[in-house]
Amino acid sequence: MAQTRFTKSFTQQAPIPDAAMDAAMAVMRTGRLHRYNTLGDELSETMLLEREYAEWQGAPYCLAVASGGQAMQIALRAAGVAPGDPVLTNSFTLAPVPGAIAAIGGQAVLVEITPDLVLDLEDLERKASQSGARHVLLSHMRGHLCDMERLAELADRLSLTVIEDCAHTMGASWNGRKSGNFGLAGCFSTQTYKHINSGEGGLLTSDDAEFMARATMLSGSYMMYARHGAGPASEVYDQIRLETPNMSARMDNLRAAILRPQLRELEANIDAWNARHDLIARMLTRCTAIRVPARPSVERYVGSSIQFRLPGITPETARSFVAGLAERGVEIKWFGAAEPVGFTSDHHSWRYVAPQKLPATDAILSGLFDMRLPLTFSLEDCALLGELIVEAADSVASVEVTP
Ligand SMILES: *Cc1c(COP(=O)(O)O)cnc(C)c1O
């Protein structure tokens, strides 16, 4: 065991399915890659994706866009956030979330998280009244859902409009209701490291016709808004079509073509991710130094990555924990690092956001570790990863961690 090394890549995704490659070739043979480039009453791949995603998600409307970040920017704008407006959001999330708020000139108001990595609803309530914010961009960071019923009740009581960032919760649900269906809109990403892969891409869902009409115009629909697969009726556009700017963030038929077959495989892939995630989570839970975030029984998550904490670890020990695992081929990210690395950053390095004091979040992030679980890892691979992490955590714990 001592010299065992993990050799697979943490950024190697599964190949694009054959059916998706065939669909991509078929689109390319037509030359009609732009979503509005259709012959007669032909339905474009992008329209069909919108229709199929709306159905899968259980939302009346779906708009395909260029990225998850664009879905969030468009949603905030279409929801009526104006420059200078405060927008509540998670203090622990990825940079495109505060980035979407900055893009529309909003002021991010960062809300603390709990040790289970979800939004602290008491802090949300406090900051909603302090800031006067009317909007929440709720980020289900790394797939952890807060108590969605309490959140919805709170939003109702405080007149907050909720937009969900579901980049890590495509396919997740709370008490049988899909993540993305709790507020005004759900924003999804189809970027390579998410749950379906078109390189870049995004999906926006809602049950609000007027919101979706504005979002569709914003996405760059020109006067072609009737050519959408799951959009509102044409009359809904009468009032807004000339007053909503075109911000060109459309999806194209090539991406839509490779996403449709992947959507059909998503349920099976969720089971595969969760088998991997749960195997490692069980191993980590048995280690006394490690804390694995609690997952309530009403939460159906998608275990495409795993998070765990080593409470009380010092920065020096955290760095050597990460370095030691890296020597064994295990790529772990640490959210407590002073400098952003790769995709990982924290609120201290978002200098376009007004600095805010977040002591609870900082304490949690200082001992928080994260690992991707691509489907190219087998269950045996995951068992080895679990062993290597537990071994490393035990040796750290013998030095200093206070559980
Ligand atoms: C990836 C990601 C996004 C944005 O998705 P892109 O498609 O890359 O713009 C938003 N939120 C979170 C938490 C993400 O990880």
Tab-separated table of C-alpha atoms and ligand atoms in Angstrom:
chain	number	residue	atom	x	y	z
A	1	MET	CA	0.000	0.000	0.000
A	2	ALA	CA	2.755	2.419	1.001
A	3	GLN	CA	3.989	3.035	-2.527
A	4	THR	CA	0.689	2.628	-4.385
A	5	ARG	CA	0.133	5.424	-6.843
A	6	PHE	CA	-3.032	6.523	-8.610
A	7	THR	CA	-2.333	7.049	-12.303
A	8	LYS	CA	-5.549	8.218	-13.954
A	9	SER	CA	-6.277	11.818	-14.958
A	10	PHE	CA	-8.754	13.837	-12.905
A	11	THR	CA	-9.692	15.939	-15.912
A	12	GLN	CA	-10.307	13.098	-18.386
A	13	GLN	CA	-14.013	13.038	-19.202
A	14	ALA	CA	-15.817	10.104	-20.806
A	15	PRO	CA	-15.796	10.193	-24.616
A	16	ILE	CA	-18.729	11.776	-26.451
A	17	PRO	CA	-21.179	8.910	-27.215
A	18	ASP	CA	-21.231	7.509	-30.761
A	19	ALA	CA	-24.810	8.665	-31.277
A	20	ALA	CA	-23.733	12.216	-30.467
A	21	MET	CA	-20.802	12.036	-32.877
A	22	ASP	CA	-23.145	10.773	-35.620
A	23	ALA	CA	-25.549	13.645	-34.878
A	24	ALA	CA	-22.668	16.135	-35.081
A	25	MET	CA	-21.587	14.751	-38.463
A	26	ALA	CA	-25.152	14.968	-39.759
A	27	VAL	CA	-25.392	18.660	-38.772
A	28	MET	CA	-22.041	19.440	-40.336
A	29	ARG	CA	-23.096	17.776	-43.602
A	30	THR	CA	-26.024	20.204	-43.827
A	31	GLY	CA	-23.802	23.229	-43.170
A	32	ARG	CA	-26.689	24.702	-41.159
A	33	LEU	CA	-24.952	25.280	-37.842
A	34	HIS	CA	-26.709	28.476	-36.809
A	35	ARG	CA	-29.805	27.748	-34.736
A	36	TYR	CA	-32.101	29.824	-36.969
A	37	ASN	CA	-30.733	28.379	-40.205
A	38	THR	CA	-33.567	25.960	-40.973
A	39	LEU	CA	-35.226	24.785	-44.191
A	40	GLY	CA	-39.005	25.182	-44.363
A	41	ASP	CA	-40.537	23.960	-41.146
A	42	GLU	CA	-37.489	21.932	-40.139
A	43	LEU	CA	-36.877	21.852	-36.377
A	44	SER	CA	-33.253	22.704	-35.587
A	45	GLU	CA	-31.181	20.608	-33.195
A	46	THR	CA	-31.196	23.585	-30.813
A	47	MET	CA	-35.007	23.745	-30.840
A	48	LEU	CA	-35.211	20.024	-30.202
A	49	LEU	CA	-32.739	20.259	-27.333
A	50	GLU	CA	-34.812	23.046	-25.756
A	51	ARG	CA	-37.939	20.947	-26.072
A	52	GLU	CA	-36.332	17.801	-24.666
A	53	TYR	CA	-34.587	19.618	-21.825
A	54	ALA	CA	-37.784	21.437	-20.813
A	55	GLU	CA	-39.559	18.089	-20.686
A	56	TRP	CA	-36.765	16.374	-18.747
A	57	GLN	CA	-36.515	19.264	-16.295
A	58	GLY	CA	-40.278	19.564	-15.902
A	59	ALA	CA	-40.247	23.281	-16.797
A	60	PRO	CA	-42.562	24.891	-19.371
A	61	TYR	CA	-39.802	26.984	-20.958
A	62	CYS	CA	-36.180	26.347	-21.860
A	63	LEU	CA	-33.662	28.558	-23.662
A	64	ALA	CA	-30.321	27.213	-24.932
A	65	VAL	CA	-27.426	29.679	-24.627
A	66	ALA	CA	-23.663	29.925	-25.064
A	67	SER	CA	-22.597	29.134	-21.473
A	68	GLY	CA	-23.777	28.687	-17.903
A	69	GLY	CA	-22.331	32.121	-17.143
A	70	GLN	CA	-24.445	33.634	-19.927
A	71	ALA	CA	-27.533	31.841	-18.601
A	72	MET	CA	-26.964	33.559	-15.218
A	73	GLN	CA	-26.273	37.001	-16.711
A	74	ILE	CA	-29.329	36.798	-18.929
A	75	ALA	CA	-31.477	35.551	-16.054
A	76	LEU	CA	-30.397	38.386	-13.740
A	77	ARG	CA	-31.052	40.997	-16.428
A	78	ALA	CA	-34.379	39.494	-17.492
A	79	ALA	CA	-35.394	39.342	-13.815
A	80	GLY	CA	-34.982	43.109	-13.653
A	81	VAL	CA	-31.685	43.535	-11.795
A	82	ALA	CA	-30.453	47.052	-12.644
A	83	PRO	CA	-26.896	48.445	-12.387
A	84	GLY	CA	-26.053	49.154	-8.752
A	85	ASP	CA	-28.646	46.743	-7.366
A	86	PRO	CA	-27.519	44.407	-4.575
A	87	VAL	CA	-27.739	40.681	-5.398
A	88	LEU	CA	-27.414	38.082	-2.648
A	89	THR	CA	-25.244	35.083	-3.456
A	90	ASN	CA	-23.201	32.304	-1.850
A	91	SER	CA	-19.805	33.278	-0.434
A	92	PHE	CA	-18.548	29.823	-1.529
A	93	THR	CA	-18.968	29.308	-5.250
A	94	LEU	CA	-17.075	29.527	-8.521
A	95	ALA	CA	-15.929	32.827	-10.041
A	96	PRO	CA	-18.535	32.943	-12.880
A	97	VAL	CA	-21.236	33.493	-10.227
A	98	PRO	CA	-19.954	36.806	-8.797
A	99	GLY	CA	-18.804	37.397	-12.391
A	100	ALA	CA	-22.390	37.226	-13.686
A	101	ILE	CA	-23.463	39.784	-11.066
A	102	ALA	CA	-20.534	42.051	-12.008
A	103	ALA	CA	-21.355	41.677	-15.716
A	104	ILE	CA	-24.716	43.325	-15.268
A	105	GLY	CA	-23.374	45.981	-12.891
A	106	GLY	CA	-24.894	44.434	-9.759
A	107	GLN	CA	-23.308	44.466	-6.297
A	108	ALA	CA	-22.723	40.973	-4.927
A	109	VAL	CA	-23.766	40.619	-1.279
A	110	LEU	CA	-22.028	37.476	-0.056
A	111	VAL	CA	-23.912	35.150	2.279
A	112	GLU	CA	-22.162	32.762	4.668
A	113	ILE	CA	-22.281	28.993	4.217
A	114	THR	CA	-22.768	26.227	6.780
A	115	PRO	CA	-20.290	23.391	7.474
A	116	ASP	CA	-22.458	21.299	5.122
A	117	LEU	CA	-21.444	23.778	2.371
A	118	VAL	CA	-24.912	25.210	1.751
A	119	LEU	CA	-26.235	28.742	2.068
A	120	ASP	CA	-26.765	29.826	5.690
A	121	LEU	CA	-30.447	30.816	5.617
A	122	GLU	CA	-30.194	32.907	8.785
A	123	ASP	CA	-27.397	34.955	7.285
A	124	LEU	CA	-29.456	35.217	4.093
A	125	GLU	CA	-32.333	36.715	6.015
A	126	ARG	CA	-30.028	39.118	7.879
A	127	LYS	CA	-28.264	40.293	4.723
A	128	ALA	CA	-31.501	40.559	2.750
A	129	SER	CA	-32.811	43.097	5.244
A	130	GLN	CA	-29.458	44.895	5.658
A	131	SER	CA	-28.857	45.287	1.918
A	132	GLY	CA	-32.430	45.697	0.708
A	133	ALA	CA	-31.646	43.166	-2.050
A	134	ARG	CA	-34.599	41.835	-4.037
A	135	HIS	CA	-32.730	39.048	-5.832
A	136	VAL	CA	-30.778	35.929	-4.856
A	137	LEU	CA	-28.449	34.101	-7.210
A	138	LEU	CA	-28.441	30.843	-5.267
A	139	SER	CA	-25.447	28.711	-6.210
A	140	HIS	CA	-25.739	24.993	-5.462
A	141	MET	CA	-21.965	24.858	-5.286
A	142	ARG	CA	-20.532	21.358	-5.745
A	143	GLY	CA	-24.054	19.994	-5.821
A	144	HIS	CA	-25.051	20.697	-2.202
A	145	LEU	CA	-28.671	21.834	-1.841
A	146	CYS	CA	-29.806	23.941	1.105
A	147	ASP	CA	-33.230	23.216	2.621
A	148	MET	CA	-35.106	24.246	-0.511
A	149	GLU	CA	-38.513	24.383	1.124
A	150	ARG	CA	-37.263	26.720	3.850
A	151	LEU	CA	-35.487	28.776	1.217
A	152	ALA	CA	-38.658	29.103	-0.867
A	153	GLU	CA	-40.671	30.071	2.210
A	154	LEU	CA	-38.058	32.656	3.194
A	155	ALA	CA	-37.915	34.103	-0.323
A	156	ASP	CA	-41.686	34.398	-0.316
A	157	ARG	CA	-41.776	36.131	3.035
A	158	LEU	CA	-38.951	38.558	2.129
A	159	SER	CA	-40.167	39.110	-1.483
A	160	LEU	CA	-36.886	37.812	-2.893
A	161	THR	CA	-36.689	36.587	-6.479
A	162	VAL	CA	-34.581	33.413	-6.622
A	163	ILE	CA	-32.423	32.412	-9.582
A	164	GLU	CA	-30.760	29.037	-9.136
A	165	ASP	CA	-27.237	28.302	-10.371
A	166	CYS	CA	-27.561	24.594	-11.137
A	167	ALA	CA	-24.165	24.091	-12.784
A	168	HIS	CA	-23.536	21.214	-10.326
A	169	THR	CA	-27.136	20.094	-9.778
A	170	MET	CA	-28.407	19.173	-13.224
A	171	GLY	CA	-30.478	16.096	-12.335
A	172	ALA	CA	-30.559	16.765	-8.574
A	173	SER	CA	-33.782	17.217	-6.623
A	174	TRP	CA	-35.151	18.099	-3.194
A	175	ASN	CA	-38.151	16.125	-1.983
A	176	GLY	CA	-38.805	14.971	-5.546
A	177	ARG	CA	-38.733	18.464	-7.065
A	178	LYS	CA	-35.887	19.135	-9.486
A	179	SER	CA	-33.214	21.672	-8.636
A	180	GLY	CA	-33.868	24.668	-10.887
A	181	ASN	CA	-37.644	24.589	-10.363
A	182	PHE	CA	-37.754	26.387	-7.001
A	183	GLY	CA	-37.443	30.013	-8.082
A	184	LEU	CA	-37.964	32.203	-11.118
A	185	ALA	CA	-35.290	30.418	-13.149
A	186	GLY	CA	-32.724	27.628	-13.247
A	187	CYS	CA	-29.320	28.133	-14.917
A	188	PHE	CA	-27.424	25.093	-16.185
A	189	SER	CA	-24.021	24.633	-17.778
A	190	THR	CA	-23.038	22.118	-20.453
A	191	GLN	CA	-19.363	22.987	-20.181
A	192	THR	CA	-16.988	20.002	-20.301
A	193	TYR	CA	-16.686	19.491	-16.524
A	194	LYS	CA	-20.440	19.484	-15.803
A	195	HIS	CA	-23.042	16.734	-16.273
A	196	ILE	CA	-23.473	16.850	-20.035
A	197	ASN	CA	-20.608	17.997	-22.240
A	198	SER	CA	-20.619	20.274	-25.277
A	199	GLY	CA	-17.337	22.013	-24.461
A	200	GLU	CA	-19.225	25.210	-23.693
A	201	GLY	CA	-22.957	25.800	-23.432
A	202	GLY	CA	-25.815	26.640	-21.120
A	203	LEU	CA	-29.540	26.153	-20.553
A	204	LEU	CA	-32.003	28.459	-18.824
A	205	THR	CA	-35.393	27.214	-17.619
A	206	SER	CA	-38.422	28.974	-16.138
A	207	ASP	CA	-42.178	28.810	-15.837
A	208	ASP	CA	-42.562	32.583	-16.343
A	209	ALA	CA	-43.526	33.484	-19.926
A	210	GLU	CA	-42.628	37.160	-19.821
A	211	PHE	CA	-39.277	36.509	-18.131
A	212	MET	CA	-38.489	33.902	-20.777
A	213	ALA	CA	-39.470	36.222	-23.622
A	214	ARG	CA	-37.049	38.862	-22.317
A	215	ALA	CA	-34.349	36.221	-21.813
A	216	THR	CA	-34.839	34.972	-25.366
A	217	MET	CA	-34.492	38.478	-26.852
A	218	LEU	CA	-31.410	39.079	-24.663
A	219	SER	CA	-29.835	35.820	-25.877
A	220	GLY	CA	-29.819	37.268	-29.397
A	221	SER	CA	-32.978	35.957	-31.035
A	222	TYR	CA	-33.413	38.956	-33.398
A	223	MET	CA	-37.030	38.626	-34.575
A	224	MET	CA	-36.718	34.830	-34.840
A	225	TYR	CA	-38.073	34.155	-31.372
A	226	ALA	CA	-40.804	31.948	-32.775
A	227	ARG	CA	-38.109	29.427	-33.742
A	228	HIS	CA	-37.569	28.209	-30.206
A	229	GLY	CA	-38.311	24.722	-29.026
A	230	ALA	CA	-39.836	25.550	-25.654
A	231	GLY	CA	-40.474	29.298	-25.673
A	232	PRO	CA	-43.491	31.446	-24.863
A	233	ALA	CA	-46.184	32.256	-27.436
A	234	SER	CA	-45.431	35.048	-29.935
A	235	GLU	CA	-47.906	37.498	-28.326
A	236	VAL	CA	-45.774	37.533	-25.168
A	237	TYR	CA	-43.065	39.264	-27.207
A	238	ASP	CA	-45.317	42.105	-28.428
A	239	GLN	CA	-44.512	44.396	-25.509
A	240	ILE	CA	-40.848	43.652	-25.058
A	241	ARG	CA	-39.364	42.805	-28.456
A	242	LEU	CA	-38.263	46.345	-29.323
A	243	GLU	CA	-37.121	47.373	-25.884
A	244	THR	CA	-34.932	44.356	-25.039
A	245	PRO	CA	-31.338	44.470	-26.331
A	246	ASN	CA	-29.750	41.638	-28.306
A	247	MET	CA	-26.675	40.384	-26.446
A	248	SER	CA	-25.709	37.508	-28.752
A	249	ALA	CA	-25.250	34.461	-26.543
A	250	ARG	CA	-26.949	31.755	-28.584
A	251	MET	CA	-26.243	28.045	-28.660
A	252	ASP	CA	-25.511	26.493	-32.067
A	253	ASN	CA	-26.815	23.307	-33.670
A	254	LEU	CA	-23.522	21.447	-33.397
A	255	ARG	CA	-23.477	21.682	-29.616
A	256	ALA	CA	-27.174	20.960	-29.336
A	257	ALA	CA	-26.730	17.876	-31.535
A	258	ILE	CA	-24.109	16.363	-29.236
A	259	LEU	CA	-26.080	17.217	-26.093
A	260	ARG	CA	-29.343	15.508	-27.050
A	261	PRO	CA	-27.983	11.914	-26.956
A	262	GLN	CA	-26.135	12.746	-23.713
A	263	LEU	CA	-29.368	13.902	-22.102
A	264	ARG	CA	-30.786	10.438	-22.779
A	265	GLU	CA	-27.847	8.905	-20.869
A	266	LEU	CA	-27.932	11.351	-17.968
A	267	GLU	CA	-30.026	9.280	-15.541
A	268	ALA	CA	-27.705	6.290	-15.941
A	269	ASN	CA	-24.677	8.544	-15.534
A	270	ILE	CA	-26.085	10.016	-12.315
A	271	ASP	CA	-26.310	6.491	-10.890
A	272	ALA	CA	-22.735	5.835	-11.992
A	273	TRP	CA	-21.494	9.077	-10.386
A	274	ASN	CA	-23.328	8.373	-7.154
A	275	ALA	CA	-21.963	4.832	-6.910
A	276	ARG	CA	-18.438	6.317	-7.114
A	277	HIS	CA	-19.182	9.208	-4.790
A	278	ASP	CA	-20.932	7.089	-2.167
A	279	LEU	CA	-18.191	4.464	-2.109
A	280	ILE	CA	-15.566	7.113	-1.298
A	281	ALA	CA	-17.897	8.977	1.094
A	282	ARG	CA	-18.417	5.773	3.121
A	283	MET	CA	-14.660	5.246	3.402
A	284	LEU	CA	-14.028	8.872	4.423
A	285	THR	CA	-16.855	8.873	6.973
A	286	ARG	CA	-15.126	6.051	8.856
A	287	CYS	CA	-12.003	8.191	9.321
A	288	THR	CA	-12.261	10.190	12.551
A	289	ALA	CA	-10.269	13.180	11.264
A	290	ILE	CA	-12.550	13.674	8.248
A	291	ARG	CA	-15.934	15.376	8.095
A	292	VAL	CA	-18.102	14.603	5.068
A	293	PRO	CA	-20.986	17.085	4.552
A	294	ALA	CA	-24.370	15.691	5.616
A	295	ARG	CA	-26.832	14.840	2.830
A	296	PRO	CA	-30.440	14.934	4.006
A	297	SER	CA	-32.562	11.996	2.852
A	298	VAL	CA	-34.807	14.347	0.795
A	299	GLU	CA	-31.794	15.470	-1.243
A	300	ARG	CA	-31.077	13.602	-4.451
A	301	TYR	CA	-27.612	14.745	-5.443
A	302	VAL	CA	-25.280	14.087	-8.351
A	303	GLY	CA	-21.907	12.973	-6.995
A	304	SER	CA	-19.750	14.253	-9.833
A	305	SER	CA	-17.249	15.477	-7.227
A	306	ILE	CA	-16.670	14.929	-3.520
A	307	GLN	CA	-15.895	17.384	-0.718
A	308	PHE	CA	-14.601	16.750	2.784
A	309	ARG	CA	-13.214	18.788	5.680
A	310	LEU	CA	-10.286	18.406	8.021
A	311	PRO	CA	-11.422	20.864	10.689
A	312	GLY	CA	-8.628	22.654	12.485
A	313	ILE	CA	-5.934	21.883	9.914
A	314	THR	CA	-3.306	24.634	9.626
A	315	PRO	CA	-2.430	26.131	6.224
A	316	GLU	CA	1.001	24.515	6.349
A	317	THR	CA	-0.396	21.066	7.035
A	318	ALA	CA	-3.124	21.534	4.427
A	319	ARG	CA	-0.466	22.317	1.845
A	320	SER	CA	1.547	19.245	2.733
A	321	PHE	CA	-1.622	17.088	2.769
A	322	VAL	CA	-2.397	18.219	-0.799
A	323	ALA	CA	1.252	17.833	-1.870
A	324	GLY	CA	1.535	14.383	-0.302
A	325	LEU	CA	-1.567	13.179	-2.099
A	326	ALA	CA	-0.340	14.740	-5.361
A	327	GLU	CA	2.819	12.627	-5.026
A	328	ARG	CA	0.533	9.587	-4.932
A	329	GLY	CA	-1.231	10.827	-8.080
A	330	VAL	CA	-4.318	12.095	-6.211
A	331	GLU	CA	-5.408	15.566	-7.306
A	332	ILE	CA	-7.160	17.249	-4.391
A	333	LYS	CA	-8.068	20.915	-4.293
A	334	TRP	CA	-7.940	22.995	-1.151
A	335	PHE	CA	-10.341	25.913	-0.856
A	336	GLY	CA	-8.333	27.539	1.919
A	337	ALA	CA	-5.355	28.527	-0.246
A	338	ALA	CA	-4.386	32.203	-0.150
A	339	GLU	CA	-3.911	32.338	-3.914
A	340	PRO	CA	-6.439	31.066	-6.499
A	341	VAL	CA	-5.263	27.918	-8.344
A	342	GLY	CA	-6.782	26.624	-11.588
A	343	PHE	CA	-10.579	26.752	-11.329
A	344	THR	CA	-10.454	27.226	-7.545
A	345	SER	CA	-10.747	30.675	-5.985
A	346	ASP	CA	-12.432	32.188	-2.949
A	347	HIS	CA	-14.074	35.526	-2.226
A	348	HIS	CA	-10.772	37.147	-1.180
A	349	SER	CA	-9.572	36.963	-4.771
A	350	TRP	CA	-12.762	38.417	-6.327
A	351	ARG	CA	-11.479	41.999	-6.195
A	352	TYR	CA	-14.321	43.266	-8.417
A	353	VAL	CA	-16.631	42.547	-5.465
A	354	ALA	CA	-16.655	44.883	-2.448
A	355	PRO	CA	-14.627	43.193	0.347
A	356	GLN	CA	-16.874	41.539	2.935
A	357	LYS	CA	-16.275	39.877	6.287
A	358	LEU	CA	-17.225	36.201	6.161
A	359	PRO	CA	-15.663	34.574	9.233
A	360	ALA	CA	-17.828	31.431	9.161
A	361	THR	CA	-17.110	30.776	5.486
A	362	ASP	CA	-13.390	31.453	5.929
A	363	ALA	CA	-13.197	28.992	8.821
A	364	ILE	CA	-14.937	26.300	6.754
A	365	LEU	CA	-12.871	26.907	3.604
A	366	SER	CA	-9.610	26.734	5.561
A	367	GLY	CA	-10.201	22.997	6.047
A	368	LEU	CA	-12.166	22.183	2.895
A	369	PHE	CA	-10.928	19.792	0.208
A	370	ASP	CA	-12.450	18.840	-3.091
A	371	MET	CA	-11.925	16.109	-5.660
A	372	ARG	CA	-13.426	15.560	-9.100
A	373	LEU	CA	-14.905	12.168	-9.960
A	374	PRO	CA	-14.937	11.761	-13.728
A	375	LEU	CA	-16.819	8.712	-15.009
A	376	THR	CA	-13.552	7.420	-16.449
A	377	PHE	CA	-12.753	6.301	-12.870
A	378	SER	CA	-13.897	2.754	-12.045
A	379	LEU	CA	-15.240	1.693	-8.643
A	380	GLU	CA	-11.848	0.040	-7.995
A	381	ASP	CA	-10.154	3.360	-8.764
A	382	CYS	CA	-12.467	5.038	-6.264
A	383	ALA	CA	-11.680	2.471	-3.578
A	384	LEU	CA	-7.978	3.203	-4.063
A	385	LEU	CA	-8.619	6.965	-3.886
A	386	GLY	CA	-10.547	6.458	-0.653
A	387	GLU	CA	-7.670	4.459	0.857
A	388	LEU	CA	-5.045	6.995	-0.153
A	389	ILE	CA	-7.062	9.926	1.259
A	390	VAL	CA	-7.784	8.156	4.543
A	391	GLU	CA	-4.137	7.186	4.903
A	392	ALA	CA	-3.048	10.800	4.306
A	393	ALA	CA	-5.705	12.188	6.672
A	394	ASP	CA	-4.725	9.741	9.418
A	395	SER	CA	-1.107	10.808	9.227
A	396	VAL	CA	-2.131	14.484	9.381
A	397	ALA	CA	-4.510	13.790	12.270
A	398	SER	CA	-1.773	12.165	14.293
A	399	VAL	CA	0.066	15.498	14.069
A	400	GLU	CA	-2.517	18.138	14.812
A	401	VAL	CA	-6.121	17.984	13.645
A	402	THR	CA	-8.753	18.441	16.341
A	403	PRO	CA	-11.925	16.791	15.076
B	1	LIG	C1	-19.094	26.078	-14.230
B	1	LIG	C2	-19.897	26.858	-13.307
B	1	LIG	C3	-20.717	27.905	-13.736
B	1	LIG	C4	-20.709	28.494	-15.114
B	1	LIG	O1	-20.671	27.681	-16.163
B	1	LIG	P1	-19.924	28.042	-17.546
B	1	LIG	O2	-20.741	27.264	-18.512
B	1	LIG	O3	-18.521	27.601	-17.412
B	1	LIG	O4	-20.058	29.521	-17.768
B	1	LIG	C5	-21.532	28.491	-12.809
B	1	LIG	N1	-21.547	28.121	-11.527
B	1	LIG	C6	-20.758	27.161	-11.066
B	1	LIG	C7	-20.820	26.811	-9.616
B	1	LIG	C8	-19.897	26.501	-11.931
B	1	LIG	O5	-19.079	25.545	-11.475
